[in-house]
mmCIF file with all atom_site columns, C-alpha atoms in Angstrom:
data_model
loop_
_atom_site.group_PDB
_atom_site.id
_atom_site.type_symbol
_atom_site.label_atom_id
_atom_site.label_alt_id
_atom_site.label_comp_id
_atom_site.label_asym_id
_atom_site.label_entity_id
_atom_site.label_seq_id
_atom_site.pdbx_PDB_ins_code
_atom_site.Cartn_x
_atom_site.Cartn_y
_atom_site.Cartn_z
_atom_site.occupancy
_atom_site.B_iso_or_equiv
_atom_site.pdbx_formal_charge
_atom_site.auth_seq_id
_atom_site.auth_comp_id
_atom_site.auth_asym_id
_atom_site.auth_atom_id
_atom_site.pdbx_PDB_model_num
ATOM 1   C CA . MET A 1 1   ? 15.312  -15.062 -0.766  1.00 57.00 ? 17  MET A CA 1
ATOM 2   C CA . ALA A 1 2   ? 13.753  -12.040 -1.883  1.00 75.00 ? 18  ALA A CA 1
ATOM 3   C CA . ILE A 1 3   ? 11.540  -12.096 -5.075  1.00 90.00 ? 19  ILE A CA 1
ATOM 4   C CA . THR A 1 4   ? 12.512  -9.178  -7.683  1.00 95.00 ? 20  THR A CA 1
ATOM 5   C CA . LEU A 1 5   ? 11.222  -7.633  -10.274 1.00 96.00 ? 21  LEU A CA 1
ATOM 6   C CA . ALA A 1 6   ? 13.170  -10.020 -12.605 1.00 96.00 ? 22  ALA A CA 1
ATOM 7   C CA . GLU A 1 7   ? 11.590  -12.980 -11.142 1.00 96.00 ? 23  GLU A CA 1
ATOM 8   C CA . LEU A 1 8   ? 8.220   -11.693 -11.343 1.00 97.00 ? 24  LEU A CA 1
ATOM 9   C CA . ARG A 1 9   ? 8.943   -10.973 -15.024 1.00 96.00 ? 25  ARG A CA 1
ATOM 10  C CA . THR A 1 10  ? 9.930   -14.754 -15.414 1.00 95.00 ? 26  THR A CA 1
ATOM 11  C CA . GLU A 1 11  ? 6.507   -15.973 -13.414 1.00 95.00 ? 27  GLU A CA 1
ATOM 12  C CA . VAL A 1 12  ? 4.731   -13.979 -16.531 1.00 95.00 ? 28  VAL A CA 1
ATOM 13  C CA . PHE A 1 13  ? 6.936   -14.931 -19.485 1.00 95.00 ? 29  PHE A CA 1
ATOM 14  C CA . SER A 1 14  ? 6.828   -18.552 -18.615 1.00 94.00 ? 30  SER A CA 1
ATOM 15  C CA . PRO A 1 15  ? 3.263   -19.259 -19.659 1.00 94.00 ? 31  PRO A CA 1
ATOM 16  C CA . TYR A 1 16  ? 3.114   -16.193 -22.091 1.00 92.00 ? 32  TYR A CA 1
ATOM 17  C CA . SER A 1 17  ? 6.723   -16.344 -23.897 1.00 93.00 ? 33  SER A CA 1
ATOM 18  C CA . TYR A 1 18  ? 5.619   -14.027 -26.766 1.00 92.00 ? 34  TYR A CA 1
ATOM 19  C CA . LEU A 1 19  ? 5.892   -11.201 -24.126 1.00 93.00 ? 35  LEU A CA 1
ATOM 20  C CA . ASN A 1 20  ? 9.596   -11.854 -23.474 1.00 93.00 ? 36  ASN A CA 1
ATOM 21  C CA . ASP A 1 21  ? 10.759  -9.499  -26.567 1.00 93.00 ? 37  ASP A CA 1
ATOM 22  C CA . ALA A 1 22  ? 13.128  -6.978  -24.384 1.00 90.00 ? 38  ALA A CA 1
ATOM 23  C CA . GLY A 1 23  ? 10.753  -4.342  -26.127 1.00 93.00 ? 39  GLY A CA 1
ATOM 24  C CA . THR A 1 24  ? 7.122   -3.180  -26.187 1.00 95.00 ? 40  THR A CA 1
ATOM 25  C CA . GLN A 1 25  ? 5.774   -6.291  -24.997 1.00 93.00 ? 41  GLN A CA 1
ATOM 26  C CA . ALA A 1 26  ? 8.025   -6.845  -22.024 1.00 95.00 ? 42  ALA A CA 1
ATOM 27  C CA . ALA A 1 27  ? 7.471   -3.006  -21.132 1.00 96.00 ? 43  ALA A CA 1
ATOM 28  C CA . ARG A 1 28  ? 3.830   -3.725  -20.987 1.00 96.00 ? 44  ARG A CA 1
ATOM 29  C CA . VAL A 1 29  ? 4.795   -6.682  -18.597 1.00 97.00 ? 45  VAL A CA 1
ATOM 30  C CA . ASP A 1 30  ? 6.474   -4.403  -16.297 1.00 97.00 ? 46  ASP A CA 1
ATOM 31  C CA . ARG A 1 31  ? 3.242   -2.007  -16.306 1.00 97.00 ? 47  ARG A CA 1
ATOM 32  C CA . TRP A 1 32  ? 1.112   -5.172  -15.462 1.00 98.00 ? 48  TRP A CA 1
ATOM 33  C CA . ILE A 1 33  ? 3.424   -6.062  -12.668 1.00 98.00 ? 49  ILE A CA 1
ATOM 34  C CA . ASN A 1 34  ? 3.396   -2.659  -11.080 1.00 98.00 ? 50  ASN A CA 1
ATOM 35  C CA . GLN A 1 35  ? -0.482  -2.348  -11.500 1.00 98.00 ? 51  GLN A CA 1
ATOM 36  C CA . ALA A 1 36  ? -0.814  -5.544  -9.643  1.00 98.00 ? 52  ALA A CA 1
ATOM 37  C CA . TYR A 1 37  ? 1.585   -4.356  -7.140  1.00 98.00 ? 53  TYR A CA 1
ATOM 38  C CA . HIS A 1 38  ? -0.196  -0.886  -6.400  1.00 97.00 ? 54  HIS A CA 1
ATOM 39  C CA . GLU A 1 39  ? -3.386  -2.912  -6.462  1.00 97.00 ? 55  GLU A CA 1
ATOM 40  C CA . LEU A 1 40  ? -2.184  -5.108  -3.786  1.00 97.00 ? 56  LEU A CA 1
ATOM 41  C CA . CYS A 1 41  ? -1.036  -2.391  -1.639  1.00 97.00 ? 57  CYS A CA 1
ATOM 42  C CA . ASP A 1 42  ? -4.238  -0.648  -1.925  1.00 95.00 ? 58  ASP A CA 1
ATOM 43  C CA . GLN A 1 43  ? -6.378  -3.810  -0.751  1.00 95.00 ? 59  GLN A CA 1
ATOM 44  C CA . ALA A 1 44  ? -5.644  -3.115  3.124   1.00 94.00 ? 60  ALA A CA 1
ATOM 45  C CA . PRO A 1 45  ? -4.000  -0.899  5.775   1.00 94.00 ? 61  PRO A CA 1
ATOM 46  C CA . TRP A 1 46  ? -0.982  -3.062  5.628   1.00 96.00 ? 62  TRP A CA 1
ATOM 47  C CA . PRO A 1 47  ? 1.500   -2.606  8.599   1.00 95.00 ? 63  PRO A CA 1
ATOM 48  C CA . PHE A 1 48  ? 4.422   -3.230  6.075   1.00 95.00 ? 64  PHE A CA 1
ATOM 49  C CA . LEU A 1 49  ? 3.601   0.210   4.171   1.00 97.00 ? 65  LEU A CA 1
ATOM 50  C CA . GLU A 1 50  ? 3.681   2.272   7.738   1.00 97.00 ? 66  GLU A CA 1
ATOM 51  C CA . ALA A 1 51  ? 6.551   4.714   8.209   1.00 97.00 ? 67  ALA A CA 1
ATOM 52  C CA . THR A 1 52  ? 7.148   7.923   10.266  1.00 97.00 ? 68  THR A CA 1
ATOM 53  C CA . SER A 1 53  ? 8.939   11.147  9.146   1.00 97.00 ? 69  SER A CA 1
ATOM 54  C CA . THR A 1 54  ? 10.033  14.045  11.535  1.00 97.00 ? 70  THR A CA 1
ATOM 55  C CA . GLY A 1 55  ? 10.750  17.416  10.862  1.00 97.00 ? 71  GLY A CA 1
ATOM 56  C CA . ALA A 1 56  ? 9.580   21.327  10.630  1.00 95.00 ? 72  ALA A CA 1
ATOM 57  C CA . ALA A 1 57  ? 6.063   21.859  9.407   1.00 95.00 ? 73  ALA A CA 1
ATOM 58  C CA . PRO A 1 58  ? 5.006   22.047  6.820   1.00 95.00 ? 74  PRO A CA 1
ATOM 59  C CA . LEU A 1 59  ? 6.936   18.702  6.099   1.00 97.00 ? 75  LEU A CA 1
ATOM 60  C CA . THR A 1 60  ? 7.206   17.211  2.698   1.00 98.00 ? 76  THR A CA 1
ATOM 61  C CA . ILE A 1 61  ? 6.849   13.310  2.614   1.00 98.00 ? 77  ILE A CA 1
ATOM 62  C CA . SER A 1 62  ? 7.627   12.374  -0.945  1.00 96.00 ? 78  SER A CA 1
ATOM 63  C CA . ASP A 1 63  ? 6.053   8.916   -0.556  1.00 96.00 ? 79  ASP A CA 1
ATOM 64  C CA . LEU A 1 64  ? 2.830   9.737   1.328   1.00 97.00 ? 80  LEU A CA 1
ATOM 65  C CA . ALA A 1 65  ? -0.341  8.070   0.669   1.00 96.00 ? 81  ALA A CA 1
ATOM 66  C CA . SER A 1 66  ? -2.271  8.798   3.654   1.00 96.00 ? 82  SER A CA 1
ATOM 67  C CA . VAL A 1 67  ? -1.918  9.967   7.211   1.00 97.00 ? 83  VAL A CA 1
ATOM 68  C CA . ILE A 1 68  ? -2.393  7.880   10.229  1.00 97.00 ? 84  ILE A CA 1
ATOM 69  C CA . THR A 1 69  ? -1.430  10.166  13.070  1.00 97.00 ? 85  THR A CA 1
ATOM 70  C CA . VAL A 1 70  ? 0.581   13.505  13.542  1.00 98.00 ? 86  VAL A CA 1
ATOM 71  C CA . THR A 1 71  ? 1.899   14.361  16.736  1.00 97.00 ? 87  THR A CA 1
ATOM 72  C CA . ASP A 1 72  ? 3.899   17.394  18.301  1.00 94.00 ? 88  ASP A CA 1
ATOM 73  C CA . THR A 1 73  ? 7.162   16.980  20.378  1.00 90.00 ? 89  THR A CA 1
ATOM 74  C CA . ASP A 1 74  ? 4.897   16.402  23.407  1.00 89.00 ? 90  ASP A CA 1
ATOM 75  C CA . GLY A 1 75  ? 3.372   13.514  21.808  1.00 92.00 ? 91  GLY A CA 1
ATOM 76  C CA . VAL A 1 76  ? 0.129   15.360  21.512  1.00 94.00 ? 92  VAL A CA 1
ATOM 77  C CA . VAL A 1 77  ? -2.140  14.113  18.388  1.00 97.00 ? 93  VAL A CA 1
ATOM 78  C CA . LEU A 1 78  ? -3.039  16.645  16.395  1.00 97.00 ? 94  LEU A CA 1
ATOM 79  C CA . ASP A 1 79  ? -6.766  16.562  14.900  1.00 97.00 ? 95  ASP A CA 1
ATOM 80  C CA . PRO A 1 80  ? -7.098  16.432  11.272  1.00 97.00 ? 96  PRO A CA 1
ATOM 81  C CA . ILE A 1 81  ? -8.870  19.249  9.256   1.00 95.00 ? 97  ILE A CA 1
ATOM 82  C CA . GLN A 1 82  ? -9.339  19.949  5.695   1.00 94.00 ? 98  GLN A CA 1
ATOM 83  C CA . TYR A 1 83  ? -7.425  22.935  4.064   1.00 92.00 ? 99  TYR A CA 1
ATOM 84  C CA . ASP A 1 84  ? -10.514 25.126  3.089   1.00 90.00 ? 100 ASP A CA 1
ATOM 85  C CA . PRO A 1 85  ? -12.598 24.981  6.314   1.00 90.00 ? 101 PRO A CA 1
ATOM 86  C CA . LEU A 1 86  ? -9.444  25.740  8.317   1.00 92.00 ? 102 LEU A CA 1
ATOM 87  C CA . ARG A 1 87  ? -8.712  28.778  5.993   1.00 88.00 ? 103 ARG A CA 1
ATOM 88  C CA . ARG A 1 88  ? -12.397 30.253  6.381   1.00 88.00 ? 104 ARG A CA 1
ATOM 89  C CA . MET A 1 89  ? -12.180 29.631  10.079  1.00 88.00 ? 105 MET A CA 1
ATOM 90  C CA . VAL A 1 90  ? -8.826  31.482  10.794  1.00 85.00 ? 106 VAL A CA 1
ATOM 91  C CA . ASN A 1 91  ? -9.530  34.224  7.725   1.00 77.00 ? 107 ASN A CA 1
ATOM 92  C CA . THR A 1 92  ? -6.399  32.895  5.666   1.00 68.00 ? 108 THR A CA 1
ATOM 93  C CA . ALA A 1 93  ? -3.998  33.690  8.813   1.00 80.00 ? 109 ALA A CA 1
ATOM 94  C CA . LEU A 1 94  ? -2.281  30.135  8.246   1.00 88.00 ? 110 LEU A CA 1
ATOM 95  C CA . THR A 1 95  ? 0.934   31.142  9.171   1.00 88.00 ? 111 THR A CA 1
ATOM 96  C CA . THR A 1 96  ? 0.179   32.362  12.927  1.00 90.00 ? 112 THR A CA 1
ATOM 97  C CA . ALA A 1 97  ? 2.736   30.445  15.149  1.00 92.00 ? 113 ALA A CA 1
ATOM 98  C CA . GLY A 1 98  ? 1.734   28.698  18.283  1.00 92.00 ? 114 GLY A CA 1
ATOM 99  C CA . THR A 1 99  ? 0.962   25.341  19.765  1.00 92.00 ? 115 THR A CA 1
ATOM 100 C CA . PRO A 1 100 ? -0.430  23.318  16.924  1.00 94.00 ? 116 PRO A CA 1
ATOM 101 C CA . GLY A 1 101 ? -4.160  21.884  17.270  1.00 94.00 ? 117 GLY A CA 1
ATOM 102 C CA . TRP A 1 102 ? -4.643  20.479  13.957  1.00 95.00 ? 118 TRP A CA 1
ATOM 103 C CA . TYR A 1 103 ? -3.096  19.300  10.938  1.00 97.00 ? 119 TYR A CA 1
ATOM 104 C CA . TYR A 1 104 ? -3.842  19.495  7.037   1.00 96.00 ? 120 TYR A CA 1
ATOM 105 C CA . VAL A 1 105 ? -2.372  18.064  3.672   1.00 97.00 ? 121 VAL A CA 1
ATOM 106 C CA . THR A 1 106 ? -1.732  20.287  0.413   1.00 95.00 ? 122 THR A CA 1
ATOM 107 C CA . GLY A 1 107 ? -0.359  19.009  -2.575  1.00 95.00 ? 123 GLY A CA 1
ATOM 108 C CA . GLY A 1 108 ? -1.199  15.533  -1.753  1.00 95.00 ? 124 GLY A CA 1
ATOM 109 C CA . THR A 1 109 ? 2.678   15.391  0.131   1.00 97.00 ? 125 THR A CA 1
ATOM 110 C CA . VAL A 1 110 ? 2.752   18.218  2.197   1.00 97.00 ? 126 VAL A CA 1
ATOM 111 C CA . VAL A 1 111 ? 1.698   17.939  6.106   1.00 98.00 ? 127 VAL A CA 1
ATOM 112 C CA . ASN A 1 112 ? 0.946   21.294  7.697   1.00 96.00 ? 128 ASN A CA 1
ATOM 113 C CA . ALA A 1 113 ? 0.270   21.985  11.330  1.00 96.00 ? 129 ALA A CA 1
ATOM 114 C CA . TYR A 1 114 ? -1.887  24.943  12.602  1.00 95.00 ? 130 TYR A CA 1
ATOM 115 C CA . PRO A 1 115 ? -1.057  27.023  14.557  1.00 94.00 ? 131 PRO A CA 1
ATOM 116 C CA . VAL A 1 116 ? 2.696   26.654  13.054  1.00 94.00 ? 132 VAL A CA 1
ATOM 117 C CA . PRO A 1 117 ? 4.939   25.095  15.646  1.00 93.00 ? 133 PRO A CA 1
ATOM 118 C CA . THR A 1 118 ? 8.415   26.266  16.347  1.00 90.00 ? 134 THR A CA 1
ATOM 119 C CA . ALA A 1 119 ? 9.109   22.803  17.026  1.00 92.00 ? 135 ALA A CA 1
ATOM 120 C CA . SER A 1 120 ? 9.156   19.672  14.765  1.00 96.00 ? 136 SER A CA 1
ATOM 121 C CA . ILE A 1 121 ? 6.007   17.367  14.098  1.00 97.00 ? 137 ILE A CA 1
ATOM 122 C CA . SER A 1 122 ? 6.193   13.622  13.750  1.00 98.00 ? 138 SER A CA 1
ATOM 123 C CA . VAL A 1 123 ? 3.959   11.892  11.020  1.00 98.00 ? 139 VAL A CA 1
ATOM 124 C CA . ARG A 1 124 ? 3.138   8.359   11.333  1.00 98.00 ? 140 ARG A CA 1
ATOM 125 C CA . TYR A 1 125 ? 2.036   7.425   7.636   1.00 98.00 ? 141 TYR A CA 1
ATOM 126 C CA . ARG A 1 126 ? 1.685   4.777   4.915   1.00 97.00 ? 142 ARG A CA 1
ATOM 127 C CA . LYS A 1 127 ? 3.771   4.943   1.966   1.00 96.00 ? 143 LYS A CA 1
ATOM 128 C CA . LYS A 1 128 ? 2.824   5.120   -1.540  1.00 96.00 ? 144 LYS A CA 1
ATOM 129 C CA . PRO A 1 129 ? 5.016   2.472   -3.157  1.00 96.00 ? 145 PRO A CA 1
ATOM 130 C CA . THR A 1 130 ? 7.223   3.642   -6.240  1.00 96.00 ? 146 THR A CA 1
ATOM 131 C CA . ASP A 1 131 ? 6.879   1.494   -9.341  1.00 97.00 ? 147 ASP A CA 1
ATOM 132 C CA . LEU A 1 132 ? 9.451   -1.364  -10.022 1.00 97.00 ? 148 LEU A CA 1
ATOM 133 C CA . SER A 1 133 ? 11.728  -0.562  -12.754 1.00 96.00 ? 149 SER A CA 1
ATOM 134 C CA . SER A 1 134 ? 15.198  -2.020  -12.469 1.00 96.00 ? 150 SER A CA 1
ATOM 135 C CA . ALA A 1 135 ? 15.682  -6.036  -12.590 1.00 96.00 ? 151 ALA A CA 1
ATOM 136 C CA . GLY A 1 136 ? 16.926  -5.983  -8.744  1.00 96.00 ? 152 GLY A CA 1
ATOM 137 C CA . ASP A 1 137 ? 14.021  -3.858  -7.266  1.00 97.00 ? 153 ASP A CA 1
ATOM 138 C CA . VAL A 1 138 ? 12.436  -5.616  -4.429  1.00 96.00 ? 154 VAL A CA 1
ATOM 139 C CA . PRO A 1 139 ? 8.467   -5.120  -3.565  1.00 97.00 ? 155 PRO A CA 1
ATOM 140 C CA . LEU A 1 140 ? 7.592   -3.721  0.019   1.00 96.00 ? 156 LEU A CA 1
ATOM 141 C CA . VAL A 1 141 ? 5.372   -6.707  0.158   1.00 96.00 ? 157 VAL A CA 1
ATOM 142 C CA . PRO A 1 142 ? 6.619   -9.418  2.514   1.00 95.00 ? 158 PRO A CA 1
ATOM 143 C CA . ASP A 1 143 ? 8.435   -12.070 0.526   1.00 93.00 ? 159 ASP A CA 1
ATOM 144 C CA . GLU A 1 144 ? 5.876   -15.030 1.095   1.00 94.00 ? 160 GLU A CA 1
ATOM 145 C CA . TYR A 1 145 ? 3.202   -12.790 -0.454  1.00 96.00 ? 161 TYR A CA 1
ATOM 146 C CA . ARG A 1 146 ? 5.185   -11.323 -3.468  1.00 95.00 ? 162 ARG A CA 1
ATOM 147 C CA . ASP A 1 147 ? 3.622   -13.962 -5.725  1.00 95.00 ? 163 ASP A CA 1
ATOM 148 C CA . ILE A 1 148 ? 0.318   -12.522 -5.345  1.00 97.00 ? 164 ILE A CA 1
ATOM 149 C CA . ILE A 1 149 ? 1.736   -9.811  -7.660  1.00 98.00 ? 165 ILE A CA 1
ATOM 150 C CA . ALA A 1 150 ? 2.670   -12.269 -10.036 1.00 97.00 ? 166 ALA A CA 1
ATOM 151 C CA . LEU A 1 151 ? -0.922  -13.562 -10.187 1.00 98.00 ? 167 LEU A CA 1
ATOM 152 C CA . GLY A 1 152 ? -2.205  -9.983  -10.731 1.00 98.00 ? 168 GLY A CA 1
ATOM 153 C CA . ALA A 1 153 ? 0.144   -9.437  -13.601 1.00 98.00 ? 169 ALA A CA 1
ATOM 154 C CA . LEU A 1 154 ? -0.628  -13.189 -15.153 1.00 98.00 ? 170 LEU A CA 1
ATOM 155 C CA . ARG A 1 155 ? -4.352  -12.368 -15.087 1.00 97.00 ? 171 ARG A CA 1
ATOM 156 C CA . ARG A 1 156 ? -3.464  -9.218  -17.029 1.00 97.00 ? 172 ARG A CA 1
ATOM 157 C CA . ALA A 1 157 ? -1.418  -11.240 -19.586 1.00 96.00 ? 173 ALA A CA 1
ATOM 158 C CA . ALA A 1 158 ? -4.075  -13.978 -19.805 1.00 97.00 ? 174 ALA A CA 1
ATOM 159 C CA . LEU A 1 159 ? -6.714  -11.609 -20.680 1.00 96.00 ? 175 LEU A CA 1
ATOM 160 C CA . ASP A 1 160 ? -4.376  -9.779  -23.428 1.00 94.00 ? 176 ASP A CA 1
ATOM 161 C CA . ASN A 1 161 ? -4.199  -13.278 -24.735 1.00 92.00 ? 177 ASN A CA 1
ATOM 162 C CA . GLN A 1 162 ? -8.072  -13.808 -24.601 1.00 94.00 ? 178 GLN A CA 1
ATOM 163 C CA . ALA A 1 163 ? -7.388  -16.806 -22.099 1.00 95.00 ? 179 ALA A CA 1
ATOM 164 C CA . TRP A 1 164 ? -10.717 -16.071 -20.147 1.00 96.00 ? 180 TRP A CA 1
ATOM 165 C CA . GLU A 1 165 ? -10.679 -19.407 -18.260 1.00 97.00 ? 181 GLU A CA 1
ATOM 166 C CA . ALA A 1 166 ? -6.978  -18.945 -17.139 1.00 97.00 ? 182 ALA A CA 1
ATOM 167 C CA . ALA A 1 167 ? -7.833  -15.357 -16.270 1.00 97.00 ? 183 ALA A CA 1
ATOM 168 C CA . ASN A 1 168 ? -10.638 -16.234 -14.107 1.00 97.00 ? 184 ASN A CA 1
ATOM 169 C CA . GLY A 1 169 ? -8.321  -18.937 -12.358 1.00 97.00 ? 185 GLY A CA 1
ATOM 170 C CA . TYR A 1 170 ? -5.499  -16.345 -11.828 1.00 97.00 ? 186 TYR A CA 1
ATOM 171 C CA . ARG A 1 171 ? -8.129  -14.155 -10.267 1.00 97.00 ? 187 ARG A CA 1
ATOM 172 C CA . GLN A 1 172 ? -9.623  -16.817 -7.837  1.00 97.00 ? 188 GLN A CA 1
ATOM 173 C CA . GLU A 1 173 ? -5.975  -17.794 -6.634  1.00 97.00 ? 189 GLU A CA 1
ATOM 174 C CA . TRP A 1 174 ? -5.429  -13.985 -6.182  1.00 97.00 ? 190 TRP A CA 1
ATOM 175 C CA . ASP A 1 175 ? -8.375  -13.907 -3.911  1.00 97.00 ? 191 ASP A CA 1
ATOM 176 C CA . ALA A 1 176 ? -7.404  -16.816 -2.163  1.00 97.00 ? 192 ALA A CA 1
ATOM 177 C CA . ARG A 1 177 ? -3.988  -15.748 -1.345  1.00 97.00 ? 193 ARG A CA 1
ATOM 178 C CA . LEU A 1 178 ? -5.336  -12.060 -0.479  1.00 97.00 ? 194 LEU A CA 1
ATOM 179 C CA . LEU A 1 179 ? -7.391  -14.006 2.568   1.00 96.00 ? 195 LEU A CA 1
ATOM 180 C CA . ASP A 1 180 ? -4.491  -15.360 3.522   1.00 95.00 ? 196 ASP A CA 1
ATOM 181 C CA . MET A 1 181 ? -2.250  -12.242 3.710   1.00 96.00 ? 197 MET A CA 1
ATOM 182 C CA . VAL A 1 182 ? -5.111  -10.392 5.451   1.00 95.00 ? 198 VAL A CA 1
ATOM 183 C CA . SER A 1 183 ? -5.296  -13.127 7.763   1.00 94.00 ? 199 SER A CA 1
ATOM 184 C CA . SER A 1 184 ? -1.722  -12.963 8.416   1.00 93.00 ? 200 SER A CA 1
ATOM 185 C CA . GLU A 1 185 ? -0.725  -9.373  8.279   1.00 93.00 ? 201 GLU A CA 1
ATOM 186 C CA . ILE A 1 186 ? -3.897  -7.613  9.508   1.00 88.00 ? 202 ILE A CA 1
ATOM 187 C CA . GLU A 1 187 ? -6.098  -9.866  11.578  1.00 72.00 ? 203 GLU A CA 1
ATOM 188 C CA . PRO A 1 188 ? -4.789  -10.501 15.331  1.00 63.00 ? 204 PRO A CA 1
ATOM 189 C CA . PRO A 1 189 ? -4.406  -14.116 16.044  1.00 54.00 ? 205 PRO A CA 1
ATOM 190 C CA . ARG A 1 190 ? -7.098  -16.078 17.327  1.00 52.00 ? 206 ARG A CA 1
ATOM 191 C CA . ARG A 1 191 ? -6.857  -17.349 20.874  1.00 49.00 ? 207 ARG A CA 1
ATOM 192 C CA . GLN A 1 192 ? -7.087  -21.016 21.158  1.00 47.00 ? 208 GLN A CA 1
ATOM 193 C CA . GLN A 1 193 ? -10.588 -22.043 22.388  1.00 47.00 ? 209 GLN A CA 1
ATOM 194 C CA . ILE A 1 194 ? -10.641 -24.206 25.361  1.00 44.00 ? 210 ILE A CA 1
ATOM 195 C CA . ILE A 1 195 ? -13.504 -26.028 25.613  1.00 44.00 ? 211 ILE A CA 1
ATOM 196 C CA . ALA A 1 196 ? -13.922 -28.122 29.207  1.00 45.00 ? 212 ALA A CA 1
ATOM 197 C CA . GLY A 1 197 ? -14.530 -31.649 28.729  1.00 45.00 ? 213 GLY A CA 1
ATOM 198 C CA . SER A 1 198 ? -16.477 -33.742 31.240  1.00 42.00 ? 214 SER A CA 1
ATOM 199 C CA . GLU A 1 199 ? -14.053 -36.852 31.501  1.00 43.00 ? 215 GLU A CA 1
ATOM 200 C CA . ASP A 1 200 ? -12.194 -35.263 34.331  1.00 42.00 ? 216 ASP A CA 1
ATOM 201 C CA . GLN A 1 201 ? -15.574 -34.261 36.156  1.00 38.00 ? 217 GLN A CA 1
#
């Protein structure tokens, strides 16, 4: 069953019931949950944040966090370049049409290609998660690791309550669970090592 914002709130309210006031304190809990959510998403290049958007350049991607690759319609991978060096190199003629060789990002969410292609570009990218706000909102994090978000929020609640030992405990558990998540989501499976024995020789 998916862990929602409502359930994450309950995890924090359980040991710190004074925060469950349906007002200012509860709003702080939502902020702590979202801080922990974004912190977790920033820890590694998680596959669950990958997405693809295709369209004419310049292509606006509202949830763009970072670009992985940009390709043209023939599947040719474009090289990344910064806006200012490119502008100096082409003497501001950034609207020249042609077969693209480079891409650059402007405004944080707009992927441009140069020369400007007449066909579409395809952008493989990592998402920037939006804040959880409604009770039924579900984090992008795989369900089995959403408890890590709760640990991050609980640590902030413990610090707010000056429960230093509890805060340290939550941090240690966060670190351990994060290692589990990296091992599962990022690291390739280890091949089973076969050791030749001497019994059959």
